[in-house]
Amino acid sequence: MAGLELLSDEGFRLDGRRPSELRKIRLRLGVFDQADGSAYIEQGNTKALATVYGPHEVLGGKGKPLHDKVIINCQYSMATFSTNERKNRPQGDRKSTEMSLHLQRTFEATIQTHLYPRSQIDIFVQILQADGGNYCACVNAATLAIINAGIPMKDYVCACSSGYVNNTPLTDVSYLEESQGGPVVTVAMLPKSEQIALFKMDNRLHVDHLEQVLEVASKGCKDMYAVMNAAVKEHVSRMAKSMECS
Amino acid sequence: MLTSRSFVKKTRKGGVMKVVREHYLRDDIWCGSAACTKCPIDKPVLEKEPVPEVENTLCSYPHYLLLDTNVVLHQVDILEDKAIKNVILLQTVQKEVKHRSLPSYKRIRDLIANETKRFYVFTNEHHRDTYIEIEPKESPNDFNDRAIRKSLAWYDEHFKDTPIKIVLLTNDIDNREKARNEGRVAYTVNEYVKAMEGRPELMDRLAQIETKERERKANDSDITAPGGRNVLYPEHLSSYEINAGIKQGRYKKGTFKASRENFREGYVSVQGMEKMVFIKGLANQNRAVQGDIVAVEMFAESQWTAPSTVIAEDKGSKEDVLDEDTDNSHIGPKKGAVPTCRIVGIIQRNWRPFCGVIMPAAVKGGTKHLFMAAERLIPKIRIETQQYETLAGNRIIVSIDSWPRDSRYPLGHFVRNLGAIGDKDTENEVLLLEHDVPHLPFSEAVLSFLPKLPWTITKEDETVREDLRHVDICSVDPPGCTDIDDALHYKPLENGNAEVGVHIADVSHFIKPGNALDTEACSRGTTVYLVDRRIDMVPDLLSSNLCSLRGGVERFAFSTLWEMTPEAEIVNVRFTKSIIKSRAAYTYEQAQNKIDDKSQNDALAIGLRGLLKMAKILKQKRTDNGALTLASSEIRFSMDSETHDPIEVERKVMRETNSMVEEFMLLANVSVAQRIRQEFPQSACLRRHPVPPLSNFEPIIKVALTRGFELQVDSGKALADSLDKANIPSIPFFNQLLRMMTTRCMTQALYFSSGMLPEDEYLHFGLASPIYTHFTSPIRRYSDVIVHRMLAVAISADACFPELLDKAKIQEICDNLNYRHRMAQYAGRASVDLHTQVGMYSSLPV
Ligand SMILES: [Zn+2]
């Protein structure tokens, strides 16, 4: 019954990472011109695309405009080709509704909502390829897209997951590691103030280990932040240069 | 912060569905040597100046050994010798070994863990410079060999400025030649060991496989010896052909089981088929050994054949002929023919070291001998040894190395001498080894976790435990029992109900999770009872003293207390950690006498009578539910206390009091099972007894029919009822015999972790209980220790710890316990067999 050995005795994970290492990150800001803000991120083989529209007038009959803050509307979806098996994924199934809600909560907590009363911001995130840590990739992509759209936030929101195997916490778990049924903790954090915007746990984890796992996840968030911040700075300087030229 | 730049990313594709996985290559994997100046290593494994224990005439320079897969697979006996040190083990090799042979893998892991051996694991597949990709049309074997040579080259290059050389050890001449052509140092194990000064006896332990790579197939066994001798067996298919064949349905996968009656016959239990498939003839068995996982090809129905009615034992007369009668060619199905097949390949060998005896050489003074394993189902093994004189008349251990096509018997090598045949200690040793029972004395580390004597109950203990010392508790056990883990009480209540208590030794109080004592107990899994010896799961101080609920002494217990109506309905149940003082430790007989003796009316006598009455009602209820009462044919030996020789053989007598105790243990187990399942829905340690497949019952249905009884086997209840009806007044033993046979038809009961199975599979068929566990014998079963810990958490008497919540971990423990229990059972039976024989011999008039 022995499952996969997620962590070898030599201290390497199945894909060759050490326990505390993130997967390879690649990201780009401003991938679409039509949207107000957009970003694309790859964390290992998990690929996510985020687009942001707004702030704009409240459209449709769904929600009433709020007089003191902006409405944040999040929609999460998975591309039909994002997993091994091609699957039609109807909008609004339970899982994506839940994800959308999580995202909404996360960003309501970080966007300076009081700056845009009576208006609405739409955030669309799509997973193009899923290989574990979908939520994290979405949050990170959305953060970049919001920055790209120029919407003020209290801080970046960075997300990272961590698991626990053989008394060792693992950072940024891949699908293979997730699917072994061990505990997975997902944290979305404001890296400067170390405030936690969202905390999610799958499967049971002993409370003695929680601190350790949380520690590792927040370390992952900060690493994530460093990468994202560098990318944003580079993007801005490139924009500045192109503006000078024109 | 981590840079993602230091990795180069590759993807791996494969399978029917496209799977893409990341594979990171690193530049921070070190060589592991203290002699290296390039790598920043804090804890080097390989020595700076590797001086071998024994001078080697081939490699007289300082060197590290790099091992090929086949060496690790087949030559662990040599590797375990202290002469072999400073070894580099590649990740590729380790992976392949794990895949091919778990026992070898475990042994090599032990070697790696042993610091004095200095085995270093080099993670070559994630190293930037040693990672290679499989080439088109390259076989996995060639690929692995190439990966090994790539790492060899890297190490060579890495150490080129030092006096240290890297030596490749392989069994594979082809790989040796290729390595040499690339300018490396490579030897076969034979060459290397031969060149060891002053250790000629190591040669005996060398596995007999010096092979030519190109002929290496499934398990290194398809080799024609040089000189092209007579080929006896058909070729094995390669694993590639087997997999393809299984996918297409041409072949089937199953486990080979040799016939007990006739060595030329065997069966294969094929996955997904109810009945075992028959195999006739050694050529069709094609070198399968008991327990091997094999691929078989079914014969067309016209070629089916019937098991022979002759009992045949392998006398080994003609070595160059396999099957003398070629009645495979008969036309048309025979009478009584059953589905028949032949073995086309071996998927996984089940070889392990075997105990047995050496037979004289065919030529006097020769070095080639046959070895006969104690396990009859194992074929004879050919070994070579110089020390026949010392080994003759002794029990020895031999490992199988290979089974070439031109050899009538498998080839093996001598591992260890156990002692003289007939010597009781030697025979017990054989028995324990054969059943993989850990039986070494407890180590210092284990003993260090025992409580210090004199042990006393402290004030603190009294505050956290319920004081039940005033309750009239007693224990009822077989005579001579020193590890008493359960005691009972019965107390009438004023409302007409009664309080019934089952008190179990609180072993988990003394064994804290995770320490050496706990790890050892977990690995042993159970106490093993041989006729003249008991191999304890926990040290004697606990098993026979501090945990044993002996009469008249104060002990810690884990108590289950019920309030029950006179109809034995449970009003409520409560669990508590307690302090008890058992009033008396009765034997079954003493308890029975106390119940029957109307003149005794003390609290204990009343209690026992109350318990017996309740037990009868409980038993009736269970039987009505369809629980089975199965007879067991256990026999007991009365032992001479001085010589430990058995004096008398008797059959176990079942008294009412036996089943009384049993009934309450069942009740406690069920109550506890419900409680821990509530608290640990994913990881409760439970016990299930799967419903046996109908086909299991066929033999017994036939037997019953001969006497005109029809057995209903479609449900437990029907079976129990029809067993009750099958009585022949003139043959009182008939019913018991039927029940004994039914026991044999049953499937094994198993421990499992509750999160691993859907709830409807929790069923315990034999007891007709939807949920069950083991709680009542923590001194001699580790499962009960876990259950105690879970229950303690459930009632907040103890803190939870992470392993209890990890369903995979619990399942892993359960798997080991299932294995140990099965082995312990077999060992116990074998011990009875052994002593029955000895007893018969010694009582025969000479
Ligand atoms: Zn080095």
PDB file of N, CA and C in Angstrom, chain B residues 797-845:
ATOM      1  N   ALA B 797      -8.122  11.891  27.938  1.00  0.00           N
ATOM      2  CA  ALA B 797      -7.231  11.456  28.999  1.00  0.00           C
ATOM      3  C   ALA B 797      -5.781  11.635  28.585  1.00  0.00           C
ATOM      4  N   ASP B 798      -5.577  11.830  27.299  1.00  0.00           N
ATOM      5  CA  ASP B 798      -4.214  11.907  26.809  1.00  0.00           C
ATOM      6  C   ASP B 798      -4.206  12.864  25.620  1.00  0.00           C
ATOM      7  N   ALA B 799      -3.029  13.414  25.343  1.00  0.00           N
ATOM      8  CA  ALA B 799      -2.939  14.350  24.227  1.00  0.00           C
ATOM      9  C   ALA B 799      -2.844  13.582  22.920  1.00  0.00           C
ATOM     10  N   CYS B 800      -3.387  14.183  21.880  1.00  0.00           N
ATOM     11  CA  CYS B 800      -3.298  13.558  20.571  1.00  0.00           C
ATOM     12  C   CYS B 800      -1.917  13.823  20.002  1.00  0.00           C
ATOM     13  N   PHE B 801      -1.449  12.943  19.151  1.00  0.00           N
ATOM     14  CA  PHE B 801      -0.205  13.226  18.450  1.00  0.00           C
ATOM     15  C   PHE B 801      -0.432  12.958  16.965  1.00  0.00           C
ATOM     16  N   PRO B 802       0.387  13.579  16.125  1.00  0.00           N
ATOM     17  CA  PRO B 802       0.082  13.656  14.682  1.00  0.00           C
ATOM     18  C   PRO B 802      -0.137  12.315  13.999  1.00  0.00           C
ATOM     19  N   GLU B 803       0.635  11.287  14.319  1.00  0.00           N
ATOM     20  CA  GLU B 803       0.511  10.028  13.589  1.00  0.00           C
ATOM     21  C   GLU B 803      -0.900   9.457  13.695  1.00  0.00           C
ATOM     22  N   LEU B 804      -1.576   9.752  14.813  1.00  0.00           N
ATOM     23  CA  LEU B 804      -2.912   9.199  15.000  1.00  0.00           C
ATOM     24  C   LEU B 804      -3.896   9.742  13.964  1.00  0.00           C
ATOM     25  N   LEU B 805      -3.584  10.902  13.391  1.00  0.00           N
ATOM     26  CA  LEU B 805      -4.514  11.513  12.447  1.00  0.00           C
ATOM     27  C   LEU B 805      -4.176  11.178  11.011  1.00  0.00           C
ATOM     28  N   ASP B 806      -3.014  10.551  10.826  1.00  0.00           N
ATOM     29  CA  ASP B 806      -2.521  10.326   9.479  1.00  0.00           C
ATOM     30  C   ASP B 806      -3.012   8.968   8.991  1.00  0.00           C
ATOM     31  N   LYS B 807      -4.033   8.985   8.126  1.00  0.00           N
ATOM     32  CA  LYS B 807      -4.655   7.703   7.761  1.00  0.00           C
ATOM     33  C   LYS B 807      -3.671   6.801   7.030  1.00  0.00           C
ATOM     34  N   ALA B 808      -2.760   7.400   6.258  1.00  0.00           N
ATOM     35  CA  ALA B 808      -1.795   6.577   5.528  1.00  0.00           C
ATOM     36  C   ALA B 808      -0.821   5.920   6.491  1.00  0.00           C
ATOM     37  N   LYS B 809      -0.411   6.681   7.488  1.00  0.00           N
ATOM     38  CA  LYS B 809       0.527   6.150   8.488  1.00  0.00           C
ATOM     39  C   LYS B 809      -0.130   4.983   9.235  1.00  0.00           C
ATOM     40  N   ILE B 810      -1.380   5.189   9.646  1.00  0.00           N
ATOM     41  CA  ILE B 810      -2.077   4.134  10.379  1.00  0.00           C
ATOM     42  C   ILE B 810      -2.205   2.901   9.481  1.00  0.00           C
ATOM     43  N   GLN B 811      -2.518   3.126   8.219  1.00  0.00           N
ATOM     44  CA  GLN B 811      -2.660   1.988   7.317  1.00  0.00           C
ATOM     45  C   GLN B 811      -1.318   1.260   7.169  1.00  0.00           C
ATOM     46  N   GLU B 812      -0.254   2.027   7.134  1.00  0.00           N
ATOM     47  CA  GLU B 812       1.077   1.428   7.018  1.00  0.00           C
ATOM     48  C   GLU B 812       1.336   0.524   8.226  1.00  0.00           C
ATOM     49  N   ILE B 813       0.990   1.031   9.412  1.00  0.00           N
ATOM     50  CA  ILE B 813       1.155   0.228  10.622  1.00  0.00           C
ATOM     51  C   ILE B 813       0.280  -1.017  10.528  1.00  0.00           C
ATOM     52  N   CYS B 814      -0.960  -0.833  10.070  1.00  0.00           N
ATOM     53  CA  CYS B 814      -1.898  -1.960   9.954  1.00  0.00           C
ATOM     54  C   CYS B 814      -1.337  -3.034   9.011  1.00  0.00           C
ATOM     55  N   ASP B 815      -0.767  -2.603   7.903  1.00  0.00           N
ATOM     56  CA  ASP B 815      -0.221  -3.569   6.951  1.00  0.00           C
ATOM     57  C   ASP B 815       0.846  -4.430   7.620  1.00  0.00           C
ATOM     58  N   ASN B 816       1.711  -3.766   8.381  1.00  0.00           N
ATOM     59  CA  ASN B 816       2.748  -4.509   9.083  1.00  0.00           C
ATOM     60  C   ASN B 816       2.129  -5.456  10.107  1.00  0.00           C
ATOM     61  N   LEU B 817       1.128  -4.971  10.845  1.00  0.00           N
ATOM     62  CA  LEU B 817       0.494  -5.812  11.867  1.00  0.00           C
ATOM     63  C   LEU B 817      -0.156  -7.032  11.227  1.00  0.00           C
ATOM     64  N   ASN B 818      -0.822  -6.820  10.094  1.00  0.00           N
ATOM     65  CA  ASN B 818      -1.468  -7.946   9.409  1.00  0.00           C
ATOM     66  C   ASN B 818      -0.434  -9.010   9.048  1.00  0.00           C
ATOM     67  N   TYR B 819       0.693  -8.531   8.537  1.00  0.00           N
ATOM     68  CA  TYR B 819       1.757  -9.450   8.151  1.00  0.00           C
ATOM     69  C   TYR B 819       2.298 -10.192   9.364  1.00  0.00           C
ATOM     70  N   ARG B 820       2.593  -9.449  10.427  1.00  0.00           N
ATOM     71  CA  ARG B 820       3.161 -10.074  11.630  1.00  0.00           C
ATOM     72  C   ARG B 820       2.191 -11.081  12.249  1.00  0.00           C
ATOM     73  N   HIS B 821       0.910 -10.722  12.216  1.00  0.00           N
ATOM     74  CA  HIS B 821      -0.066 -11.632  12.816  1.00  0.00           C
ATOM     75  C   HIS B 821      -0.150 -12.940  12.050  1.00  0.00           C
ATOM     76  N   ARG B 822      -0.150 -12.809  10.739  1.00  0.00           N
ATOM     77  CA  ARG B 822      -0.221 -14.010   9.919  1.00  0.00           C
ATOM     78  C   ARG B 822       0.995 -14.876  10.194  1.00  0.00           C
ATOM     79  N   MET B 823       2.166 -14.255  10.196  1.00  0.00           N
ATOM     80  CA  MET B 823       3.392 -14.995  10.415  1.00  0.00           C
ATOM     81  C   MET B 823       3.402 -15.631  11.807  1.00  0.00           C
ATOM     82  N   ALA B 824       2.919 -14.875  12.807  1.00  0.00           N
ATOM     83  CA  ALA B 824       2.905 -15.398  14.165  1.00  0.00           C
ATOM     84  C   ALA B 824       2.010 -16.632  14.244  1.00  0.00           C
ATOM     85  N   GLN B 825       0.891 -16.564  13.518  1.00  0.00           N
ATOM     86  CA  GLN B 825      -0.032 -17.697  13.497  1.00  0.00           C
ATOM     87  C   GLN B 825       0.645 -18.916  12.882  1.00  0.00           C
ATOM     88  N   TYR B 826       1.291 -18.701  11.733  1.00  0.00           N
ATOM     89  CA  TYR B 826       1.977 -19.801  11.067  1.00  0.00           C
ATOM     90  C   TYR B 826       3.073 -20.361  11.972  1.00  0.00           C
ATOM     91  N   ALA B 827       3.820 -19.470  12.602  1.00  0.00           N
ATOM     92  CA  ALA B 827       4.919 -19.918  13.458  1.00  0.00           C
ATOM     93  C   ALA B 827       4.369 -20.752  14.603  1.00  0.00           C
ATOM     94  N   GLY B 828       3.256 -20.306  15.175  1.00  0.00           N
ATOM     95  CA  GLY B 828       2.650 -21.044  16.273  1.00  0.00           C
ATOM     96  C   GLY B 828       2.241 -22.438  15.832  1.00  0.00           C
ATOM     97  N   ARG B 829       1.595 -22.509  14.658  1.00  0.00           N
ATOM     98  CA  ARG B 829       1.170 -23.821  14.149  1.00  0.00           C
ATOM     99  C   ARG B 829       2.373 -24.692  13.862  1.00  0.00           C
ATOM    100  N   ALA B 830       3.405 -24.096  13.263  1.00  0.00           N
ATOM    101  CA  ALA B 830       4.594 -24.875  12.930  1.00  0.00           C
ATOM    102  C   ALA B 830       5.233 -25.423  14.196  1.00  0.00           C
ATOM    103  N   SER B 831       5.182 -24.622  15.247  1.00  0.00           N
ATOM    104  CA  SER B 831       5.773 -25.059  16.505  1.00  0.00           C
ATOM    105  C   SER B 831       5.007 -26.256  17.070  1.00  0.00           C
ATOM    106  N   VAL B 832       3.684 -26.174  16.972  1.00  0.00           N
ATOM    107  CA  VAL B 832       2.864 -27.308  17.434  1.00  0.00           C
ATOM    108  C   VAL B 832       3.211 -28.553  16.614  1.00  0.00           C
ATOM    109  N   ASP B 833       3.315 -28.379  15.300  1.00  0.00           N
ATOM    110  CA  ASP B 833       3.679 -29.509  14.432  1.00  0.00           C
ATOM    111  C   ASP B 833       4.987 -30.115  14.869  1.00  0.00           C
ATOM    112  N   LEU B 834       5.955 -29.237  15.068  1.00  0.00           N
ATOM    113  CA  LEU B 834       7.299 -29.684  15.441  1.00  0.00           C
ATOM    114  C   LEU B 834       7.255 -30.513  16.707  1.00  0.00           C
ATOM    115  N   HIS B 835       6.543 -30.008  17.708  1.00  0.00           N
ATOM    116  CA  HIS B 835       6.516 -30.706  18.980  1.00  0.00           C
ATOM    117  C   HIS B 835       5.639 -31.939  18.940  1.00  0.00           C
ATOM    118  N   THR B 836       4.623 -31.913  18.100  1.00  0.00           N
ATOM    119  CA  THR B 836       3.820 -33.119  17.967  1.00  0.00           C
ATOM    120  C   THR B 836       4.711 -34.231  17.443  1.00  0.00           C
ATOM    121  N   GLN B 837       5.516 -33.891  16.449  1.00  0.00           N
ATOM    122  CA  GLN B 837       6.425 -34.894  15.909  1.00  0.00           C
ATOM    123  C   GLN B 837       7.406 -35.365  16.966  1.00  0.00           C
ATOM    124  N   VAL B 838       8.066 -34.381  17.620  1.00  0.00           N
ATOM    125  CA  VAL B 838       9.053 -34.737  18.632  1.00  0.00           C
ATOM    126  C   VAL B 838       8.397 -35.568  19.712  1.00  0.00           C
ATOM    127  N   GLY B 839       7.206 -35.126  20.157  1.00  0.00           N
ATOM    128  CA  GLY B 839       6.485 -35.829  21.201  1.00  0.00           C
ATOM    129  C   GLY B 839       6.194 -37.259  20.798  1.00  0.00           C
ATOM    130  N   MET B 840       5.788 -37.451  19.554  1.00  0.00           N
ATOM    131  CA  MET B 840       5.469 -38.796  19.091  1.00  0.00           C
ATOM    132  C   MET B 840       6.717 -39.663  19.060  1.00  0.00           C
ATOM    133  N   TYR B 841       7.795 -39.067  18.555  1.00  0.00           N
ATOM    134  CA  TYR B 841       9.031 -39.851  18.467  1.00  0.00           C
ATOM    135  C   TYR B 841       9.485 -40.289  19.841  1.00  0.00           C
ATOM    136  N   SER B 842       9.465 -39.331  20.806  1.00  0.00           N
ATOM    137  CA  SER B 842      10.046 -39.673  22.096  1.00  0.00           C
ATOM    138  C   SER B 842       9.148 -40.615  22.873  1.00  0.00           C
ATOM    139  N   SER B 843       7.850 -40.666  22.528  1.00  0.00           N
ATOM    140  CA  SER B 843       6.999 -41.579  23.269  1.00  0.00           C
ATOM    141  C   SER B 843       6.917 -42.953  22.612  1.00  0.00           C
ATOM    142  N   LEU B 844       7.536 -43.067  21.454  1.00  0.00           N
ATOM    143  CA  LEU B 844       7.558 -44.383  20.817  1.00  0.00           C
ATOM    144  C   LEU B 844       8.521 -45.301  21.555  1.00  0.00           C
ATOM    145  N   PRO B 845       8.123 -46.567  21.718  1.00  0.00           N
ATOM    146  CA  PRO B 845       9.069 -47.486  22.359  1.00  0.00           C
ATOM    147  C   PRO B 845      10.276 -47.699  21.434  1.00  0.00           C
TER     148      PRO B 845
END
